[in-house]
Coordinates of C-alpha atoms in Angstrom, one line a residue:
Chain A
M1 CA -35.7 46.6 -5.3
D2 CA -34.8 50.3 -5.1
P3 CA -31.1 51.0 -4.5
I4 CA -30.3 52.0 -0.9
V5 CA -27.9 54.7 -2.2
S6 CA -28.5 56.4 -5.4
I7 CA -26.0 58.9 -6.8
K8 CA -26.9 61.0 -9.8
A9 CA -24.5 63.1 -11.8
L10 CA -22.5 64.0 -8.7
S11 CA -19.8 66.6 -9.3
K12 CA -17.4 68.3 -6.9
R13 CA -15.2 71.2 -7.8
Y14 CA -13.0 72.6 -5.0
A15 CA -12.4 76.3 -4.6
N16 CA -9.1 76.1 -6.3
G17 CA -10.8 74.7 -9.4
F18 CA -9.8 71.1 -9.0
E19 CA -12.5 68.7 -10.2
A20 CA -12.5 65.8 -7.7
L21 CA -15.7 64.2 -9.0
K22 CA -17.0 64.5 -12.6
S23 CA -20.7 63.6 -12.9
V24 CA -20.6 60.3 -11.1
T25 CA -23.8 58.2 -11.3
L26 CA -24.0 55.0 -9.3
D27 CA -26.6 52.9 -7.6
I28 CA -25.7 50.8 -4.6
E29 CA -28.0 47.8 -3.7
K30 CA -29.0 47.0 -0.2
G31 CA -26.9 44.3 1.4
E32 CA -24.1 44.3 -1.1
I33 CA -20.4 44.8 -0.7
L34 CA -19.2 47.4 -3.3
A35 CA -15.5 48.0 -3.7
L36 CA -14.4 51.3 -5.2
L37 CA -11.1 50.7 -6.7
G38 CA -8.8 53.4 -7.9
P39 CA -5.3 54.9 -7.5
N40 CA -4.5 57.5 -4.9
G41 CA -6.2 60.8 -5.6
A42 CA -8.9 59.2 -7.9
G43 CA -11.8 60.8 -6.0
K44 CA -12.8 57.8 -3.9
T45 CA -12.6 59.6 -0.6
T46 CA -14.3 62.7 -2.0
L47 CA -17.2 60.5 -3.2
I48 CA -17.9 58.9 0.2
S49 CA -17.2 62.1 2.1
T50 CA -19.9 63.7 0.0
I51 CA -22.4 61.0 0.7
C52 CA -21.6 61.3 4.5
G53 CA -22.0 65.1 4.6
I54 CA -18.4 66.1 5.1
V55 CA -18.0 67.6 1.6
T56 CA -20.6 69.7 0.0
P57 CA -21.5 68.6 -3.6
S58 CA -21.2 71.2 -6.4
E59 CA -23.8 69.5 -8.6
G60 CA -25.9 66.4 -8.7
S61 CA -27.8 64.6 -6.0
V62 CA -27.5 61.7 -3.7
T63 CA -30.4 59.9 -2.0
V64 CA -30.1 57.3 0.8
A65 CA -33.2 55.1 1.1
G66 CA -35.0 57.7 -0.9
H67 CA -34.0 60.6 1.3
D68 CA -31.9 63.5 -0.1
I69 CA -28.6 63.9 1.7
V70 CA -28.8 67.6 1.9
T71 CA -32.5 68.4 2.7
D72 CA -33.0 65.2 4.8
Y73 CA -29.6 64.9 6.3
R74 CA -30.8 63.8 9.7
K75 CA -32.4 60.7 8.2
T76 CA -29.6 59.8 5.8
R77 CA -26.8 60.3 8.2
A78 CA -28.4 58.4 11.0
M79 CA -28.4 55.4 8.6
I80 CA -24.7 55.7 7.7
G81 CA -21.5 54.8 9.6
L82 CA -18.2 56.0 8.3
V83 CA -14.7 54.6 9.0
P84 CA -12.2 57.2 7.8
Q85 CA -8.9 56.4 6.1
E86 CA -6.7 58.2 8.7
L87 CA -6.6 56.9 12.2
T88 CA -8.3 59.9 13.6
T89 CA -9.3 59.0 17.1
D90 CA -9.5 60.7 20.5
A91 CA -6.5 60.1 22.6
F92 CA -7.4 60.2 26.3
E93 CA -10.9 58.7 26.3
S94 CA -11.5 55.0 27.0
V95 CA -12.5 52.7 24.2
F96 CA -15.9 52.2 25.7
D97 CA -16.5 55.9 26.2
T98 CA -15.5 56.9 22.7
V99 CA -17.8 54.3 21.2
S100 CA -20.7 55.3 23.5
F101 CA -20.1 58.9 22.5
T102 CA -20.6 58.2 18.8
R103 CA -23.8 56.4 19.5
G104 CA -25.1 59.5 21.3
L105 CA -23.9 61.8 18.6
F106 CA -25.9 59.9 16.0
G107 CA -29.0 60.4 18.1
K108 CA -29.3 57.0 19.8
K109 CA -30.0 56.6 23.4
R110 CA -27.2 55.3 25.6
D111 CA -27.3 51.5 25.4
D112 CA -24.3 49.8 27.0
A113 CA -25.5 46.4 25.8
V114 CA -25.2 47.5 22.2
V115 CA -21.8 49.0 22.8
E116 CA -20.7 45.7 24.5
R117 CA -22.0 43.6 21.5
V118 CA -20.1 45.8 19.0
L119 CA -16.9 45.8 21.0
K120 CA -17.1 42.0 21.5
S121 CA -17.7 41.5 17.7
L122 CA -14.5 43.3 17.0
S123 CA -12.5 41.6 19.8
L124 CA -12.2 44.9 21.6
W125 CA -14.1 44.0 24.8
D126 CA -11.0 43.3 26.9
K127 CA -9.6 46.7 25.8
K128 CA -12.8 48.6 26.7
D129 CA -11.2 50.5 29.6
N130 CA -7.9 51.3 27.8
K131 CA -7.1 54.8 26.7
I132 CA -7.2 54.9 22.9
M133 CA -3.7 56.4 22.7
M134 CA -2.4 53.2 24.3
L135 CA -3.7 51.0 21.4
S136 CA -1.8 49.7 18.4
G137 CA -2.7 51.0 14.9
G138 CA -4.7 47.9 14.1
M139 CA -6.7 48.2 17.3
K140 CA -7.3 51.8 16.6
R141 CA -8.7 50.9 13.3
R142 CA -11.1 48.5 15.0
V143 CA -12.1 51.2 17.4
L144 CA -13.0 53.4 14.4
I145 CA -15.1 50.6 13.0
A146 CA -16.8 50.1 16.4
K147 CA -17.5 53.8 16.6
A148 CA -19.0 53.7 13.1
L149 CA -21.2 50.7 14.1
A150 CA -22.3 52.1 17.5
H151 CA -25.5 53.5 16.2
E152 CA -26.4 50.3 14.3
P153 CA -26.2 51.8 10.8
E154 CA -27.6 50.1 7.7
I155 CA -24.8 51.4 5.5
L156 CA -21.1 51.3 6.3
F157 CA -18.4 53.2 4.4
L158 CA -14.9 51.9 4.9
D159 CA -12.3 54.3 3.5
E160 CA -9.2 52.3 2.7
P161 CA -9.7 49.9 5.7
T162 CA -6.5 48.0 5.1
A163 CA -4.1 50.7 4.0
G164 CA -0.8 50.2 5.7
V165 CA -2.1 47.1 7.6
D166 CA -0.1 43.8 7.6
M167 CA -1.4 40.8 5.8
E168 CA -2.7 39.0 8.9
L169 CA -4.7 42.1 10.1
R170 CA -6.0 42.6 6.6
K171 CA -7.4 39.1 6.6
D172 CA -9.0 39.8 10.0
M173 CA -10.5 42.9 8.6
W174 CA -12.0 41.0 5.6
E175 CA -13.5 38.6 8.1
V176 CA -15.0 41.5 10.0
V177 CA -16.5 42.9 6.8
R178 CA -18.0 39.5 5.8
D179 CA -19.5 39.1 9.3
L180 CA -21.1 42.6 9.0
R181 CA -22.6 41.7 5.6
R182 CA -24.2 38.6 7.2
T183 CA -26.0 41.0 9.5
G184 CA -27.5 42.8 6.5
V185 CA -25.3 45.9 6.5
T186 CA -24.6 47.4 3.1
I187 CA -20.8 48.0 2.8
I188 CA -19.0 50.4 0.5
L189 CA -15.2 50.2 0.8
T190 CA -12.5 52.0 -1.1
T191 CA -9.2 50.4 -1.8
H192 CA -6.3 50.5 -4.1
Y193 CA -5.5 46.9 -3.5
I194 CA -7.0 44.8 -6.3
E195 CA -6.8 41.6 -4.4
E196 CA -8.9 43.2 -1.7
A197 CA -11.7 44.0 -4.1
E198 CA -11.4 40.5 -5.5
E199 CA -11.5 38.9 -2.1
I200 CA -14.6 40.4 -0.6
A201 CA -16.6 42.5 -3.0
D202 CA -19.8 41.6 -4.8
R203 CA -19.4 44.4 -7.2
I204 CA -16.4 46.5 -8.2
G205 CA -16.4 50.1 -9.4
V206 CA -13.2 51.5 -10.9
I207 CA -12.7 55.2 -10.4
N208 CA -10.0 57.5 -11.7
N209 CA -9.6 61.2 -12.1
G210 CA -13.0 61.7 -10.6
E211 CA -14.7 59.5 -13.1
L212 CA -16.4 56.2 -12.5
L213 CA -15.0 54.1 -15.4
L214 CA -17.0 51.0 -14.8
V215 CA -19.1 49.2 -12.3
E216 CA -19.5 45.4 -12.7
E217 CA -20.3 42.3 -10.8
K218 CA -17.1 40.8 -9.6
Q219 CA -18.0 37.5 -11.5
A220 CA -18.2 39.3 -14.8
L221 CA -14.9 40.9 -14.2
M222 CA -13.5 37.6 -13.2
Q223 CA -14.7 36.2 -16.5
K224 CA -12.8 38.9 -18.3
M225 CA -9.9 37.9 -16.2
G226 CA -10.5 34.3 -17.1
Q227 CA -9.7 35.0 -20.7
K228 CA -6.5 33.5 -21.8
Q229 CA -4.5 33.9 -25.0
L230 CA -2.5 31.2 -26.7
T231 CA 0.1 32.6 -29.0
L232 CA 1.8 30.4 -31.6
D233 CA 5.1 31.4 -33.3
L234 CA 4.9 30.0 -36.8
Q235 CA 7.7 28.4 -38.8
A236 CA 6.8 30.2 -42.0
P237 CA 4.8 33.4 -42.3
L238 CA 1.2 33.3 -43.5
D239 CA -0.5 35.7 -45.8
A240 CA -4.0 34.8 -44.8
L241 CA -5.7 32.2 -42.6
P242 CA -7.0 29.1 -44.4
D243 CA -10.8 28.7 -44.4
S244 CA -10.6 25.6 -42.2
L245 CA -9.5 27.8 -39.3
M246 CA -12.0 30.6 -39.7
D247 CA -14.2 29.4 -36.8
Y248 CA -11.5 30.0 -34.2
A249 CA -11.4 33.8 -34.5
L250 CA -7.6 33.7 -34.7
E251 CA -5.5 36.9 -35.0
L252 CA -2.6 36.9 -37.3
G253 CA 0.2 39.1 -36.1
D254 CA 3.9 40.0 -36.4
G255 CA 3.8 40.1 -40.1
G256 CA 2.0 36.8 -40.4
T257 CA 4.5 35.0 -38.1
S258 CA 2.3 34.5 -35.1
L259 CA -1.3 33.4 -34.4
T260 CA -3.2 34.3 -31.3
Y261 CA -6.2 32.4 -30.0
T262 CA -8.3 33.7 -27.2
Y263 CA -10.3 31.2 -25.1
D264 CA -12.2 31.0 -21.8
T265 CA -10.5 29.0 -19.1
Q266 CA -13.7 28.5 -17.3
A267 CA -15.5 27.0 -20.3
K268 CA -16.0 23.3 -20.5
R269 CA -14.0 23.0 -23.7
T270 CA -11.2 25.4 -24.5
G271 CA -11.0 24.2 -28.1
I272 CA -7.2 24.0 -27.9
T273 CA -7.0 20.3 -28.9
A274 CA -9.2 20.9 -31.9
L275 CA -7.3 23.9 -32.9
L276 CA -3.9 22.2 -32.8
G277 CA -5.4 19.3 -34.8
D278 CA -6.8 21.6 -37.4
L279 CA -3.5 23.5 -37.6
S280 CA -1.6 20.4 -38.4
A281 CA -4.3 19.3 -40.9
A282 CA -3.8 22.6 -42.6
G283 CA -0.1 22.0 -42.7
I284 CA 0.8 24.9 -40.4
S285 CA 3.7 24.1 -38.2
F286 CA 5.0 26.2 -35.3
R287 CA 8.2 26.5 -33.4
D288 CA 7.0 27.8 -30.1
L289 CA 3.9 28.5 -28.1
R290 CA 3.0 30.4 -25.0
T291 CA -0.1 31.4 -23.1
S292 CA -0.9 34.6 -21.2
Q293 CA -3.7 35.8 -19.0
S294 CA -5.1 39.3 -18.4
S295 CA -5.4 39.9 -14.7
L296 CA -7.8 42.2 -13.0
E297 CA -4.7 44.3 -12.5
E298 CA -4.2 44.6 -16.2
I299 CA -7.8 45.4 -16.9
F300 CA -7.6 48.0 -14.2
V301 CA -4.3 49.5 -15.5
S302 CA -5.6 49.6 -19.0
L303 CA -8.8 51.3 -17.9
V304 CA -7.0 53.8 -15.8
K305 CA -4.5 54.5 -18.6
D306 CA -7.2 55.0 -21.2
S307 CA -9.0 57.5 -18.9
A308 CA -5.8 59.5 -18.1
Chain B
M1 CA -33.8 68.3 17.7
N2 CA -31.1 65.7 18.4
F3 CA -31.0 65.9 22.2
Q4 CA -28.9 62.8 22.4
A5 CA -26.1 64.4 20.4
V6 CA -26.2 67.6 22.4
K7 CA -26.0 65.5 25.6
A8 CA -23.2 63.4 24.2
I9 CA -21.1 66.5 23.2
Y10 CA -21.8 68.2 26.5
L11 CA -20.9 65.2 28.6
F12 CA -17.8 64.5 26.5
E13 CA -16.6 68.0 27.1
M14 CA -17.4 67.9 30.8
A15 CA -15.5 64.6 31.0
R16 CA -12.5 66.5 29.7
T17 CA -12.9 69.0 32.5
W18 CA -12.9 66.3 35.2
R19 CA -10.0 64.5 33.6
T20 CA -7.9 67.7 33.7
I21 CA -9.2 68.8 37.0
W22 CA -5.9 70.4 38.1
Q23 CA -5.5 72.4 35.1
S24 CA -9.2 73.2 34.8
I25 CA -10.3 74.1 38.3
V26 CA -7.3 74.3 40.7
S27 CA -5.0 76.5 38.7
P28 CA -7.4 79.4 38.3
V29 CA -8.1 79.2 42.0
V30 CA -4.4 79.4 42.8
S31 CA -3.8 82.3 40.4
T32 CA -6.7 84.2 41.8
S33 CA -5.6 83.7 45.3
L34 CA -2.2 85.2 44.3
Y35 CA -4.1 88.2 42.9
F36 CA -5.7 88.6 46.3
V37 CA -2.4 88.4 48.1
V38 CA -0.7 90.9 45.8
F39 CA -3.5 93.4 44.9
G40 CA -5.9 92.8 47.8
S41 CA -3.5 92.6 50.8
A42 CA -0.1 94.0 49.8
I43 CA -1.2 96.9 47.6
G44 CA -4.8 97.1 48.8
S45 CA -3.7 97.9 52.3
R46 CA -2.4 101.2 51.0
I47 CA -5.7 102.0 49.4
E48 CA -8.5 102.7 51.8
T49 CA -11.7 102.4 49.8
V50 CA -12.8 102.9 46.2
E51 CA -16.2 104.5 45.9
G52 CA -17.0 103.5 49.5
V53 CA -16.0 99.8 49.0
S54 CA -12.9 98.4 50.6
Y55 CA -10.3 97.8 47.9
G56 CA -10.0 94.0 48.6
A57 CA -13.7 93.6 48.0
F58 CA -13.8 96.1 45.1
I59 CA -11.5 93.9 43.0
V60 CA -13.5 90.7 43.5
P61 CA -16.0 91.2 40.7
G62 CA -13.2 92.2 38.3
L63 CA -11.1 89.1 39.2
I64 CA -14.1 86.8 38.7
M65 CA -14.7 88.5 35.3
L66 CA -11.1 88.2 34.3
T67 CA -11.2 84.5 34.9
L68 CA -14.6 84.0 33.5
L69 CA -13.7 85.6 30.2
T70 CA -10.4 83.9 29.8
Q71 CA -11.8 80.5 30.8
S72 CA -14.9 80.8 28.7
I73 CA -12.8 81.6 25.6
S74 CA -10.1 79.0 26.2
N75 CA -12.5 76.2 27.1
A76 CA -14.7 76.7 24.0
S77 CA -11.9 77.5 21.6
F78 CA -9.9 74.4 22.6
G79 CA -13.0 72.2 22.7
I80 CA -13.7 72.8 19.0
Y81 CA -10.2 73.3 17.8
F82 CA -8.9 70.0 19.1
P83 CA -11.2 67.8 17.0
K84 CA -10.2 69.9 14.0
F85 CA -6.5 69.4 14.9
T86 CA -6.8 65.6 15.4
G87 CA -9.3 65.1 12.6
T88 CA -12.1 63.7 14.8
I89 CA -14.2 66.6 13.6
F90 CA -15.2 64.3 10.7
E91 CA -17.5 62.5 13.1
I92 CA -19.3 65.7 14.1
L93 CA -19.7 66.7 10.4
S94 CA -21.0 63.3 9.4
A95 CA -23.5 63.0 12.3
P96 CA -27.2 63.8 12.0
V97 CA -26.8 67.0 14.0
S98 CA -27.4 70.6 13.1
F99 CA -24.7 73.2 13.7
F100 CA -27.0 74.7 16.3
E101 CA -26.9 71.5 18.3
V102 CA -23.1 71.3 18.0
V103 CA -22.9 74.9 19.4
I104 CA -25.2 74.1 22.3
G105 CA -23.1 71.1 23.3
Y106 CA -19.7 72.8 23.1
V107 CA -20.6 76.3 24.3
G108 CA -22.9 74.9 27.0
A109 CA -20.0 72.8 28.4
A110 CA -17.5 75.6 28.1
A111 CA -19.8 78.0 29.9
T112 CA -20.7 75.5 32.6
K113 CA -17.0 75.0 33.4
A114 CA -16.3 78.8 33.4
L115 CA -19.3 79.3 35.7
M116 CA -18.1 76.7 38.1
I117 CA -14.7 78.3 38.2
G118 CA -16.3 81.8 38.7
L119 CA -18.3 80.5 41.6
I120 CA -15.2 78.8 43.1
I121 CA -13.3 82.0 42.9
L122 CA -16.2 83.8 44.6
L123 CA -16.1 81.3 47.4
T124 CA -12.3 81.6 47.6
A125 CA -12.6 85.4 47.8
T126 CA -14.8 85.1 50.9
L127 CA -11.8 83.6 52.7
F128 CA -9.9 86.8 52.1
V129 CA -12.5 89.6 52.3
D130 CA -16.0 90.3 53.5
I131 CA -18.4 90.2 50.6
R132 CA -22.0 91.1 50.4
I133 CA -24.0 90.7 47.2
A134 CA -26.7 93.3 46.8
H135 CA -28.4 91.8 43.8
P136 CA -27.7 88.0 43.7
L137 CA -30.1 87.4 40.7
W138 CA -28.4 90.1 38.7
M139 CA -25.1 88.8 39.6
V140 CA -26.0 85.3 38.4
G141 CA -27.6 86.8 35.3
F142 CA -24.4 88.7 34.4
L143 CA -22.3 85.6 35.1
V144 CA -24.4 83.3 32.9
L145 CA -24.7 85.8 30.0
T146 CA -21.0 86.6 30.1
A147 CA -20.0 83.0 30.2
I148 CA -22.3 82.1 27.3
S149 CA -21.2 85.2 25.2
F150 CA -17.5 84.6 25.6
S151 CA -17.8 80.9 25.1
L152 CA -19.4 81.7 21.8
L153 CA -16.5 84.0 21.1
G154 CA -14.1 81.2 22.0
F155 CA -16.0 78.8 19.7
I156 CA -15.5 81.3 16.9
I157 CA -11.8 81.6 17.7
G158 CA -11.5 77.8 17.7
I159 CA -13.1 77.5 14.3
W160 CA -11.0 80.3 12.9
A161 CA -7.7 79.2 14.3
D162 CA -5.6 76.8 12.2
S163 CA -2.7 76.6 14.6
F164 CA -2.2 76.5 18.4
E165 CA -0.5 79.9 18.1
K166 CA -3.6 81.5 16.7
L167 CA -5.7 79.8 19.4
Q168 CA -3.7 81.8 22.0
L169 CA -3.4 85.0 20.0
V170 CA -6.8 86.6 20.7
P171 CA -7.0 85.6 24.4
L172 CA -3.5 86.9 25.1
L173 CA -3.3 89.9 22.9
V174 CA -6.9 91.2 22.9
V175 CA -8.9 89.8 25.8
T176 CA -6.4 90.0 28.7
P177 CA -5.4 93.7 27.9
L178 CA -9.1 94.6 27.6
V179 CA -9.9 93.1 31.0
F180 CA -6.9 94.8 32.7
L181 CA -7.8 98.1 31.1
G182 CA -11.5 97.5 31.7
G183 CA -11.4 98.4 35.3
A184 CA -10.8 95.0 36.9
F185 CA -8.6 96.6 39.5
Y186 CA -9.8 100.2 39.6
S187 CA -12.7 102.4 38.9
I188 CA -12.8 104.1 35.5
S189 CA -13.5 107.4 37.3
M190 CA -9.9 107.2 38.7
L191 CA -8.6 107.7 35.2
P192 CA -7.8 111.1 33.7
E193 CA -10.9 112.4 32.0
A194 CA -9.6 111.9 28.4
W195 CA -8.9 108.2 29.2
Q196 CA -12.3 107.8 30.6
S197 CA -13.9 108.4 27.2
V198 CA -11.4 106.0 25.6
A199 CA -12.2 103.4 28.2
L200 CA -15.9 103.5 27.2
A201 CA -14.9 102.0 23.9
N202 CA -13.7 98.9 25.8
P203 CA -16.6 96.4 25.9
V204 CA -15.2 94.8 29.0
V205 CA -15.8 98.0 31.0
Y206 CA -19.5 97.4 30.7
L207 CA -19.3 93.8 31.8
I208 CA -17.2 94.6 34.9
S209 CA -19.2 97.7 35.8
G210 CA -22.5 95.8 35.6
F211 CA -21.2 92.9 37.5
R212 CA -19.7 95.1 40.2
W213 CA -23.0 96.9 40.5
S214 CA -24.7 93.6 41.3
F215 CA -22.4 93.3 44.3
F216 CA -21.9 96.9 45.7
E217 CA -24.4 99.0 43.7
V218 CA -21.5 101.2 42.5
S219 CA -20.9 101.3 38.8
D220 CA -19.0 103.2 36.1
V221 CA -21.9 103.1 33.6
P222 CA -25.6 102.6 34.3
V223 CA -26.5 98.9 34.8
G224 CA -29.1 99.0 32.0
I225 CA -26.4 100.0 29.5
S226 CA -24.1 97.2 30.8
L227 CA -26.9 94.7 30.2
A228 CA -27.6 96.0 26.7
M229 CA -23.9 95.8 25.8
V230 CA -23.8 92.1 27.0
G231 CA -26.9 91.4 24.9
L232 CA -25.4 93.2 21.9
F233 CA -22.2 91.2 22.2
L234 CA -24.2 87.9 22.5
A235 CA -26.2 88.8 19.4
L236 CA -23.0 89.7 17.5
C237 CA -21.4 86.3 18.4
L238 CA -24.5 84.4 17.4
G239 CA -24.6 86.3 14.1
V240 CA -21.0 85.3 13.3
I241 CA -21.7 81.7 14.3
W242 CA -24.8 81.6 12.1
W243 CA -22.6 82.8 9.2
I244 CA -19.9 80.3 9.9
F245 CA -22.4 77.4 9.7
K246 CA -24.1 78.8 6.7
T247 CA -20.9 78.9 4.7
G248 CA -19.1 76.0 6.4
Y249 CA -16.1 78.4 7.0
Q250 CA -13.0 76.4 8.0
L251 CA -15.2 73.3 8.5
K252 CA -16.5 72.0 5.2
K253 CA -14.9 71.7 1.8

């Protein structure tokens, strides 16, 4: 299946020379939830703003369902809904009116039934006549999502949907995102919360300094995360590993005083029992042992550090 | 053409008018009535006629123009500046609309509101003085063209401004003086000769003169020239707006 969004060698240089995006290439599949993970200032917002038409690209191209975002902007933008990071809403309009306005702006005929359905799905229906300025921050965020959905887009961009939102609301928001996916909407969200990406994404892209460092299925990343290390502190230093232990791919460290064994926690057999048996058969005794696990956070931090 | 978007922007802007009805409609009526009391009755009673027209009636076209210009500019400039200020402009920029459609929506609403106020002032004026309109079609034509041209100017100012202060700068420091010096309350021919030539450099002179001609058939400059000047100004504003949208000036990064 062709990707619904295809980004090719996209770069953005601002007038002051700052390179916000450096030749980003990425395909987004229809119906998936893609999380773009990266620290503040990594280029996440620039990337989605470019796809949505707010930022003009310097080089490269983006197509949405095969249409170019510059030459065919009417088609591409009509398919996209954008929820910005900042709570930028009107103040004096009612919730219903502001959502209905966006529907019109995106070229759709006024349809109160659609607006009603969107508001109800976001638990905003009882607030439909409230002025937006009277709403709490969490409710305003929902209004922004409702506006983005008012024209029934196929692709939804959520820029930091849970930044500065408390845990309960964040879980609510994840539920909203999952519900949307069930209706077939492709969702791209940016976040700097790793657990958020872990919780709801199908794929995770890591972005830093304007570069896309990696895009992987969450499961594959989880597997990396599932790797564990068993470190044994030896009683006496070893010069070399005995042949009987060669199959374990052990690492000898700290001047021969420690052995590190890497294993997969998700595998049926971790091989720990066998290793310990073979160690004692080889006459190697140890005085301490510990295990450690690389988290997504560590993977992320090391990726980001390497790219800096 | 995304008609739905034009309609949405237009109705959104008009809803703002109804929501702020006191500020939008009532206050210009009150301030115009004050002009009539001061200039029309108090001072006007000392001036018999200007070019054969009673002074009270003579100032009506000028007063309407004064309000039309300031209202067109402030409506349109505020209309586009406010989304920039709050950040909701992102929605316009990410919508499947051309800049041309955005302009029609904002400028159309600003011009509509200014026209409504202009007509209300005309009606208010009939309470104070006897008014006869010699060329109603020309009058409406001048009203509409002026409202559109100055709403376009207001739109440009709203795009250019990056603070509320700048938003007020042009209307207060440029437009109001030009209107007052443009013959709103007197005929250019009443000025010393040297100043008459200076006055001809003021674009508002042509607007007021042409508009006044449609009422009383008296004018400072031939009506054809007035019309040409309005057309020129309209073309100039359209040119600037075309440039703004081509370059994304103050809108797109």
